[in-house]
mmCIF file of C-alpha atoms in Angstrom:
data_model
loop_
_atom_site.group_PDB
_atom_site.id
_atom_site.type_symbol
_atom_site.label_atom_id
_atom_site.label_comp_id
_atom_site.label_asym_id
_atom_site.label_seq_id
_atom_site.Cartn_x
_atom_site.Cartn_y
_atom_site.Cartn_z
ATOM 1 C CA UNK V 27 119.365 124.421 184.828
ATOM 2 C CA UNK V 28 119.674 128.424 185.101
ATOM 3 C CA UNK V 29 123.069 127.763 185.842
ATOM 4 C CA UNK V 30 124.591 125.749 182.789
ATOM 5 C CA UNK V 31 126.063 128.083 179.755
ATOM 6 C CA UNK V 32 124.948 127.972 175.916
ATOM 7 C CA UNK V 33 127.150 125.421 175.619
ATOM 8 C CA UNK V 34 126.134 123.380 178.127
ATOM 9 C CA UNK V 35 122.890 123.205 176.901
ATOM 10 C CA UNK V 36 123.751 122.727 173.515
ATOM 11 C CA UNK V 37 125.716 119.227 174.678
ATOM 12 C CA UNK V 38 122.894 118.011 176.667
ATOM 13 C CA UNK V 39 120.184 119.070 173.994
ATOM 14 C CA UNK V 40 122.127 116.963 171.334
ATOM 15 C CA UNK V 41 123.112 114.245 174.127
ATOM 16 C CA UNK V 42 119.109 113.554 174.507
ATOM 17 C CA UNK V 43 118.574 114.319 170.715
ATOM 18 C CA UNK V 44 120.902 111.836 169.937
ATOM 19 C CA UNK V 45 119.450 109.029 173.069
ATOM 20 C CA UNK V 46 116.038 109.549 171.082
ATOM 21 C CA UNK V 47 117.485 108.669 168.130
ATOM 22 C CA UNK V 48 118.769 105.413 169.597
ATOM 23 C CA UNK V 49 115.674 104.786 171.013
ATOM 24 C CA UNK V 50 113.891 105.076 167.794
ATOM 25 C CA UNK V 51 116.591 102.968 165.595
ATOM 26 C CA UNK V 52 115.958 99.991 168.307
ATOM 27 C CA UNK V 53 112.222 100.414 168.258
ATOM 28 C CA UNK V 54 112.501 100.193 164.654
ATOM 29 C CA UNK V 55 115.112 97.140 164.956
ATOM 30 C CA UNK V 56 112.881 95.247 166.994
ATOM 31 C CA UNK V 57 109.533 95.525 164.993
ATOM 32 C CA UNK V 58 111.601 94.397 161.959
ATOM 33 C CA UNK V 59 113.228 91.499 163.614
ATOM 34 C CA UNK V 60 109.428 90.160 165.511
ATOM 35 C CA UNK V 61 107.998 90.378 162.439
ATOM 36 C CA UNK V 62 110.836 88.356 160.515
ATOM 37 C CA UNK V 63 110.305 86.054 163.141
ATOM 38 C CA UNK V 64 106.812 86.081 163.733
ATOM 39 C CA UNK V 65 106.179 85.410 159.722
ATOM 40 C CA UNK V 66 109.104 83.080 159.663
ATOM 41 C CA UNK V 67 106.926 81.131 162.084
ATOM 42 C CA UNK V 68 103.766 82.028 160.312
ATOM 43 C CA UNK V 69 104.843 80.656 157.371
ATOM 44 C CA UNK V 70 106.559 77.130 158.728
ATOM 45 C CA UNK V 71 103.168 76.730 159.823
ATOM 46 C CA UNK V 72 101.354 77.189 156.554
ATOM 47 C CA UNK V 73 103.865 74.913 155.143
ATOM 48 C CA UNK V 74 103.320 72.027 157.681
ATOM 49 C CA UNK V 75 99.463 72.943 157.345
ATOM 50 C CA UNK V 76 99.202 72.432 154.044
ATOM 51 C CA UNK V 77 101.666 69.013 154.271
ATOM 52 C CA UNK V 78 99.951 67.588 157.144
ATOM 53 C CA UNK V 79 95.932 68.477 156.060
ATOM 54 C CA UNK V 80 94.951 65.113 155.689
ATOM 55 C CA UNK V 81 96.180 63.684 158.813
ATOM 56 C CA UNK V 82 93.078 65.074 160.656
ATOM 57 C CA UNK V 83 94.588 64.936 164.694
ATOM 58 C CA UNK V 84 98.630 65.026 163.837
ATOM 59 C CA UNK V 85 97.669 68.106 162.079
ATOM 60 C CA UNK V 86 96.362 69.739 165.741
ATOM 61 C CA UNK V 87 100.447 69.938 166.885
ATOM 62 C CA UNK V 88 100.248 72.496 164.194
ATOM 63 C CA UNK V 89 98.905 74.867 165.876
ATOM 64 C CA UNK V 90 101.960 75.507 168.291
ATOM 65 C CA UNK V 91 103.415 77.674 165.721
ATOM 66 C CA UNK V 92 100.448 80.316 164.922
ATOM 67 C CA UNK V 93 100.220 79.981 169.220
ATOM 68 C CA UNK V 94 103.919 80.999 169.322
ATOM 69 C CA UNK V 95 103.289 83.453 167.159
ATOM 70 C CA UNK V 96 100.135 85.375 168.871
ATOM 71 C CA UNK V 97 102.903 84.782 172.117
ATOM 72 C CA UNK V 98 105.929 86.895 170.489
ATOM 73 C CA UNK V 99 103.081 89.405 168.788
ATOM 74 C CA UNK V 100 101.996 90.215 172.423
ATOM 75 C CA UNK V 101 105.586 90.340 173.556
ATOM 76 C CA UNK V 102 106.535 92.271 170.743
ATOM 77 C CA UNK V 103 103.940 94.705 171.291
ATOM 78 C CA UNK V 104 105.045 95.187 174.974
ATOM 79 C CA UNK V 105 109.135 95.693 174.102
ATOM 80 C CA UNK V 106 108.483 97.888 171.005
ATOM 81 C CA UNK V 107 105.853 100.188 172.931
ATOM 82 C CA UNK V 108 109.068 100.335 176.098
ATOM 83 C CA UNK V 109 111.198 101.803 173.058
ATOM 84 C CA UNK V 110 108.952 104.302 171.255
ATOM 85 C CA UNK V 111 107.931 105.521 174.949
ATOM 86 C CA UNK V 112 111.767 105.739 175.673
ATOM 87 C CA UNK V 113 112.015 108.090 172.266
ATOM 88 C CA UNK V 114 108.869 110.035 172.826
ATOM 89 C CA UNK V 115 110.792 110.942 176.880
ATOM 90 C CA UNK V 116 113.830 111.887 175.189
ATOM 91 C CA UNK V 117 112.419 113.976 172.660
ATOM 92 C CA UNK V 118 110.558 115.864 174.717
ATOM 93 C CA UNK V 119 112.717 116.799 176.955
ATOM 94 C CA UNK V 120 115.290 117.653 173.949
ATOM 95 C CA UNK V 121 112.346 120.015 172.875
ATOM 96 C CA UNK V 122 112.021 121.555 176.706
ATOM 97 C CA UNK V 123 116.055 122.138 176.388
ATOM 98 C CA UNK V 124 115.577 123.482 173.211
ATOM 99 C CA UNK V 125 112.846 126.198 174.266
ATOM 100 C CA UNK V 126 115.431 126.877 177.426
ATOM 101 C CA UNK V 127 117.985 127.583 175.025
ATOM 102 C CA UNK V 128 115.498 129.353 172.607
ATOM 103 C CA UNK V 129 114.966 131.970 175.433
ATOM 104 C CA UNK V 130 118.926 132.890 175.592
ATOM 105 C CA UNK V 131 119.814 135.969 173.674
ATOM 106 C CA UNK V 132 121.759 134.622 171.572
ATOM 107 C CA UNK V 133 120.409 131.804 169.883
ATOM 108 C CA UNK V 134 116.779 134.396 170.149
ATOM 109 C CA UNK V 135 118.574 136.453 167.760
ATOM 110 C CA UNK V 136 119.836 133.574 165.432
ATOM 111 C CA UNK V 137 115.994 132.090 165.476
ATOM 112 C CA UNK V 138 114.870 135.781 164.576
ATOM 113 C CA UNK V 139 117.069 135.896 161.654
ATOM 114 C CA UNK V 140 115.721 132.438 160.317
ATOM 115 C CA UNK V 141 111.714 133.522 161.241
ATOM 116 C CA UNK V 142 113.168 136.472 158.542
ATOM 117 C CA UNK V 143 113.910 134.807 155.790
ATOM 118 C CA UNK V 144 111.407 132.152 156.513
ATOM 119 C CA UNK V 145 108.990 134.274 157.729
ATOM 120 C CA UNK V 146 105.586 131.688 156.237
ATOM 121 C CA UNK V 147 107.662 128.456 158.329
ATOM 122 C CA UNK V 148 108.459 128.036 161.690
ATOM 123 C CA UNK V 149 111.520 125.666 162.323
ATOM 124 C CA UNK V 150 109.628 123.209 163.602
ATOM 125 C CA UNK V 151 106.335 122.157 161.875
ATOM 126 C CA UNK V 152 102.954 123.398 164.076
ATOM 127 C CA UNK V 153 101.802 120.081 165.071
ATOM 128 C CA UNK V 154 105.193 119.303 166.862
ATOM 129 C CA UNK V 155 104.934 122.634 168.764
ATOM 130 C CA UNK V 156 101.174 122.134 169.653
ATOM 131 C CA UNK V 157 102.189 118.383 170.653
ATOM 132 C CA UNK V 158 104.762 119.176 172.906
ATOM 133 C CA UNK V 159 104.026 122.474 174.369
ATOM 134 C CA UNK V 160 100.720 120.858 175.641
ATOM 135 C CA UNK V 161 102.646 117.822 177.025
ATOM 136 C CA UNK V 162 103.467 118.798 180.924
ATOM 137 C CA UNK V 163 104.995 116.729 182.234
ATOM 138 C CA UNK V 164 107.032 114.625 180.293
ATOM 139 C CA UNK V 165 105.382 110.839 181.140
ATOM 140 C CA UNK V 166 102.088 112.514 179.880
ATOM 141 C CA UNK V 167 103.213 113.186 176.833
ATOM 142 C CA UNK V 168 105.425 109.927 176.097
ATOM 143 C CA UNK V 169 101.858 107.776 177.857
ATOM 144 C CA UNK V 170 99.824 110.085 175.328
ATOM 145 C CA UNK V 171 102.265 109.844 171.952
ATOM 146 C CA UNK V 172 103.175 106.070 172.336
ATOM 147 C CA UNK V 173 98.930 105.653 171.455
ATOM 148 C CA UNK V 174 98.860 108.739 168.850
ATOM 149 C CA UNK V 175 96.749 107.793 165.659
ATOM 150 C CA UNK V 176 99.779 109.866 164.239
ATOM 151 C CA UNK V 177 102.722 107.971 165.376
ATOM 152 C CA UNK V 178 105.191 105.529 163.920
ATOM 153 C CA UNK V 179 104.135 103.022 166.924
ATOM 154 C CA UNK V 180 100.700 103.257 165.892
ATOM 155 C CA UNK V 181 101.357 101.671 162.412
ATOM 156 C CA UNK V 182 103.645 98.752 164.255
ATOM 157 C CA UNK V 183 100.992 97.808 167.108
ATOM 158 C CA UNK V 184 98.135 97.514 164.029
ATOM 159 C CA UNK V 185 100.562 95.382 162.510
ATOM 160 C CA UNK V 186 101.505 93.097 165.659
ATOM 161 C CA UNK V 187 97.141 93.053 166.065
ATOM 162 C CA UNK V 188 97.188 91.948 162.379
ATOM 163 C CA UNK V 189 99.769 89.348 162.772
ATOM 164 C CA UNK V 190 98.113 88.134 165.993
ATOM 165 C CA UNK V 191 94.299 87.872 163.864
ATOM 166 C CA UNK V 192 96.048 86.156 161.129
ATOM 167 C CA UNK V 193 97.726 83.580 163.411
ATOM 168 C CA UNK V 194 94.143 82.757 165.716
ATOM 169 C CA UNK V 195 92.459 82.368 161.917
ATOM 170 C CA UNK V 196 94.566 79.877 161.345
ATOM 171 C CA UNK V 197 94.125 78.542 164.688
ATOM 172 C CA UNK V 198 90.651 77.945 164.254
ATOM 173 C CA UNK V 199 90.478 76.800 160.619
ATOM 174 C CA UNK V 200 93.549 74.210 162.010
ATOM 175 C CA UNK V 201 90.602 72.809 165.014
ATOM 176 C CA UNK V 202 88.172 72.881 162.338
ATOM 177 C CA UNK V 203 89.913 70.722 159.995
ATOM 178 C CA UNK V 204 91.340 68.515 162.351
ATOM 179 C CA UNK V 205 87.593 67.858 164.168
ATOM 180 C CA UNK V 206 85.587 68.168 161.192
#
């Protein structure tokens, strides 16, 4: 690394800036397209539920579709976690390149100027810099963010776990019905 110029840096600080980005725009992608899916499902089987409630055993095939659904939440859970790990590698090491550049002269004095006029803000907010200055090496941090209380993924696996309690409720009130 010692050996690549400003400008070098600069291309492969915006190359993984930008592969984070992509990472994050698919994790995104896919959480919106299970969960069209997933409540697409959800709600065929509501439907057929509701259609089929007093055919006490026909109504039992019902429950394929809150089963398939608990199936693609767990799956869903597994390929959107892969993607938000994918962003959290990238990021950080964008950040690492970022402090490598940081400590050229150069850019030192361009950061300096900015700390002047902004002298109550950093550039980056405190909880990125304490996030990712503790994070050595890289895998810790993604292994440690892709769990964060704090994170986008966080939000998206509660609502996979949400989707996946809905779906064995209706499970059970389907057996219920169809045995009681």
């Amino acid at each position: 690394m010692a050996h690549l110029t400003n400008s070098e840096l600069v291309d492969l600080y915006t190359s993984f800036k930008d592969d984070a980005r992509g990472w994050l725009a698919l994790h995104r992608q896919h959480f919106t397209q299970f969960v069209a899916i997933i409540l697409g499902v959800l709600g065929v089987s509501v439907t057929a539920f509701i259609t089929l409630i007093n055919r006490e055993h026909v109504i039992l095939i019902v429950v394929i579709g809150p089963a398939l659904s608990i199936l693609l939440s767990f799956f869903a859970i597994s390929v959107c976690s892969k993607f938000y790990r994918r962003y959290c590698e990238h990021d950080a090491i964008s950040y690492k390149l970022f402090r490598l550049l940081e400590s050229r002269s150069e850019l030192k004095m361009e950061l300096e100027a900015v700390n002047q006029l902004h002298s109550k803000d950093d550039l980056f907010p405190q909880r990125w810099i304490k996030r990712l200055d503790n994070a050595i090496p890289v895998g810790d941090y993604a292994d440690e963010h892709v769990r964060a209380r704090d994170a986008s993924n966080f939000f998206i696996m509660r609502t996979f776990w949400g989707l996946i309690a809905i779906n064995a409720f209706l499970i059970v009130v389907i057996i219920l019905i169809a045995w009681g």
